[in-house]
């Protein structure tokens, strides 16, 4: 292992915690990008590699399940990114790489967890007993599952591997025998220890119109978290009363001393199905922008590689080269009030979206490469591998002259492919914030 920063080093030493660092700046400028790993997705090895790849590609936030072990896995992924950025920066100058100091000055992506105030499609798992499936079934559920969570050969006879299921529901609708059910749950903030809460930078609450009482109860339970939080996000699907509902939520939360994001959840967990899925998220974003609610607006749910071009066509992306910070306050308001709803005359009202969140589409771009990336990095990251080495013996790069690190052969490595795909998506909204060789940016 190199004597430089190695995986396992406290990631906090690289964070920049002033108001004008990114991700704060990204929200203000309008090029905030978030990766959603999935509120119910608990595949910790995959979360670790997703966090690593997309941190290097320049995302501002990584949203994970409200599970202490998943949070830890994501933190390890961010530490891996810091370590790997150093090696990418040490490449030959002909590659025009950025060194690890760029990651230090930018700060690590914020780590967000998602909670729900009531039943929500993001917080469910598919379940069925494979023993009840007829031998002649074509098993369309197995084919349609985006994460290979349905495993008929598994020892677990439920037919679903819970850690891999993120609740998209595609298997439920396609089962010819209606044999698959959804099991919902509530994520509990009380399940986190103080030490775990300290590792969390932001929280997102999934809610629905008409749930003021449920939201207020959850908000009260979140009070011990507030000293640690840098951002609050509210995710809500469309409804004819969604605007007054979000106004009620703001009144419940006010005063806020950190940025607030309204996540416009169009078609949940559908971005990998086709470019048309992005329209619902954009329509809802337009509605919230027109309402002039204080805070930032960020589409999600159905976002994909087509989203940025559509937003550009509609004039919903800020194309200005820079933004003024003279009145900037972390809450996203120019002059925050002591309580109640901030009037539109004093609140910072945005006319364009402040960022985009990518979920199933962002994951689908790199998931097929994760095992190969892990195999390439295993000799250097040691216990940071996706899977424990079968023989328990680690390769020593210093004693194997024939072993070439994947960052030294990005053109023909899975790592290089994964980094290029992640940056291709993130770079649509931000062209200048990544830590990759020029030909991958």
PDB file of N, CA, C and O in Angstrom, residues 2 39 78 82 97 104 199 204 206 209-210 213 225 253 260 263 281 341 397 424:
ATOM      1  N   UNK A   2       0.493   2.225  -0.795  1.00  0.00           N
ATOM      2  CA  UNK A   2       1.277   3.457  -0.862  1.00  0.00           C
ATOM      3  C   UNK A   2       1.281   4.156   0.478  1.00  0.00           C
ATOM      4  O   UNK A   2       0.386   4.022   1.293  1.00  0.00           O
ATOM      5  N   UNK A  39     -33.242   4.264  -1.900  1.00  0.00           N
ATOM      6  CA  UNK A  39     -33.670   4.289  -0.503  1.00  0.00           C
ATOM      7  C   UNK A  39     -33.816   2.900   0.086  1.00  0.00           C
ATOM      8  O   UNK A  39     -33.768   2.731   1.305  1.00  0.00           O
ATOM      9  N   UNK A  78     -16.087   6.952  -0.591  1.00  0.00           N
ATOM     10  CA  UNK A  78     -15.540   8.305  -0.707  1.00  0.00           C
ATOM     11  C   UNK A  78     -14.057   8.324  -0.346  1.00  0.00           C
ATOM     12  O   UNK A  78     -13.256   9.036  -0.970  1.00  0.00           O
ATOM     13  N   UNK A  82     -10.785   9.471  -2.729  1.00  0.00           N
ATOM     14  CA  UNK A  82      -9.673  10.358  -2.365  1.00  0.00           C
ATOM     15  C   UNK A  82      -8.344   9.681  -2.685  1.00  0.00           C
ATOM     16  O   UNK A  82      -7.437  10.275  -3.279  1.00  0.00           O
ATOM     17  N   UNK A  97      -3.963  15.414 -16.048  1.00  0.00           N
ATOM     18  CA  UNK A  97      -4.818  15.049 -14.927  1.00  0.00           C
ATOM     19  C   UNK A  97      -4.829  16.125 -13.867  1.00  0.00           C
ATOM     20  O   UNK A  97      -3.940  16.971 -13.785  1.00  0.00           O
ATOM     21  N   UNK A 104      -9.524  17.925  -2.510  1.00  0.00           N
ATOM     22  CA  UNK A 104      -9.477  18.540  -1.184  1.00  0.00           C
ATOM     23  C   UNK A 104     -10.150  19.909  -1.192  1.00  0.00           C
ATOM     24  O   UNK A 104     -10.917  20.242  -0.300  1.00  0.00           O
ATOM     25  N   UNK A 199     -21.898  10.975  10.625  1.00  0.00           N
ATOM     26  CA  UNK A 199     -21.363  10.670   9.302  1.00  0.00           C
ATOM     27  C   UNK A 199     -22.302  11.116   8.186  1.00  0.00           C
ATOM     28  O   UNK A 199     -21.973  10.998   7.009  1.00  0.00           O
ATOM     29  N   UNK A 204     -33.124  13.430   3.313  1.00  0.00           N
ATOM     30  CA  UNK A 204     -34.243  13.645   2.403  1.00  0.00           C
ATOM     31  C   UNK A 204     -35.469  12.938   2.976  1.00  0.00           C
ATOM     32  O   UNK A 204     -35.398  11.771   3.363  1.00  0.00           O
ATOM     33  N   UNK A 206     -39.179  11.622   2.139  1.00  0.00           N
ATOM     34  CA  UNK A 206     -40.147  11.282   1.098  1.00  0.00           C
ATOM     35  C   UNK A 206     -41.539  11.384   1.702  1.00  0.00           C
ATOM     36  O   UNK A 206     -41.836  10.769   2.729  1.00  0.00           O
ATOM     37  N   UNK A 209     -48.691  14.443  -0.759  1.00  0.00           N
ATOM     38  CA  UNK A 209     -49.674  15.476  -0.458  1.00  0.00           C
ATOM     39  C   UNK A 209     -50.723  14.963   0.523  1.00  0.00           C
ATOM     40  O   UNK A 209     -51.242  13.849   0.364  1.00  0.00           O
ATOM     41  N   UNK A 210     -51.009  15.775   1.530  1.00  0.00           N
ATOM     42  CA  UNK A 210     -51.997  15.404   2.531  1.00  0.00           C
ATOM     43  C   UNK A 210     -51.426  14.763   3.776  1.00  0.00           C
ATOM     44  O   UNK A 210     -52.166  14.418   4.697  1.00  0.00           O
ATOM     45  N   UNK A 213     -49.560  15.750   8.975  1.00  0.00           N
ATOM     46  CA  UNK A 213     -49.414  15.204  10.327  1.00  0.00           C
ATOM     47  C   UNK A 213     -48.254  14.228  10.393  1.00  0.00           C
ATOM     48  O   UNK A 213     -47.411  14.285  11.310  1.00  0.00           O
ATOM     49  N   UNK A 225     -30.921  15.246  14.817  1.00  0.00           N
ATOM     50  CA  UNK A 225     -30.038  15.215  13.656  1.00  0.00           C
ATOM     51  C   UNK A 225     -29.625  16.608  13.192  1.00  0.00           C
ATOM     52  O   UNK A 225     -28.591  16.767  12.537  1.00  0.00           O
ATOM     53  N   UNK A 253     -41.172  23.416   8.941  1.00  0.00           N
ATOM     54  CA  UNK A 253     -39.714  23.350   9.097  1.00  0.00           C
ATOM     55  C   UNK A 253     -39.086  24.685   9.476  1.00  0.00           C
ATOM     56  O   UNK A 253     -38.013  24.715  10.084  1.00  0.00           O
ATOM     57  N   UNK A 260     -32.434  24.168   1.381  1.00  0.00           N
ATOM     58  CA  UNK A 260     -33.620  23.334   1.227  1.00  0.00           C
ATOM     59  C   UNK A 260     -33.817  23.026  -0.250  1.00  0.00           C
ATOM     60  O   UNK A 260     -33.808  23.938  -1.090  1.00  0.00           O
ATOM     61  N   UNK A 263     -37.316  18.218  -4.224  1.00  0.00           N
ATOM     62  CA  UNK A 263     -37.034  17.200  -5.234  1.00  0.00           C
ATOM     63  C   UNK A 263     -38.340  16.826  -5.921  1.00  0.00           C
ATOM     64  O   UNK A 263     -39.251  16.288  -5.296  1.00  0.00           O
ATOM     65  N   UNK A 281     -40.956  14.447 -14.338  1.00  0.00           N
ATOM     66  CA  UNK A 281     -40.104  15.173 -13.392  1.00  0.00           C
ATOM     67  C   UNK A 281     -39.956  16.634 -13.807  1.00  0.00           C
ATOM     68  O   UNK A 281     -39.963  17.539 -12.969  1.00  0.00           O
ATOM     69  N   UNK A 341     -43.569  31.313   6.720  1.00  0.00           N
ATOM     70  CA  UNK A 341     -43.264  31.284   5.294  1.00  0.00           C
ATOM     71  C   UNK A 341     -42.594  32.586   4.876  1.00  0.00           C
ATOM     72  O   UNK A 341     -43.089  33.676   5.158  1.00  0.00           O
ATOM     73  N   UNK A 397       1.505  -5.561  -5.095  1.00  0.00           N
ATOM     74  CA  UNK A 397       1.914  -4.938  -6.350  1.00  0.00           C
ATOM     75  C   UNK A 397       3.418  -4.723  -6.457  1.00  0.00           C
ATOM     76  O   UNK A 397       3.977  -4.754  -7.539  1.00  0.00           O
ATOM     77  N   UNK A 424     -19.517  11.125 -18.198  1.00  0.00           N
ATOM     78  CA  UNK A 424     -20.362  11.488 -19.335  1.00  0.00           C
ATOM     79  C   UNK A 424     -21.732  11.951 -18.859  1.00  0.00           C
ATOM     80  O   UNK A 424     -22.302  12.911 -19.403  1.00  0.00           O
TER      81      UNK A 424
END
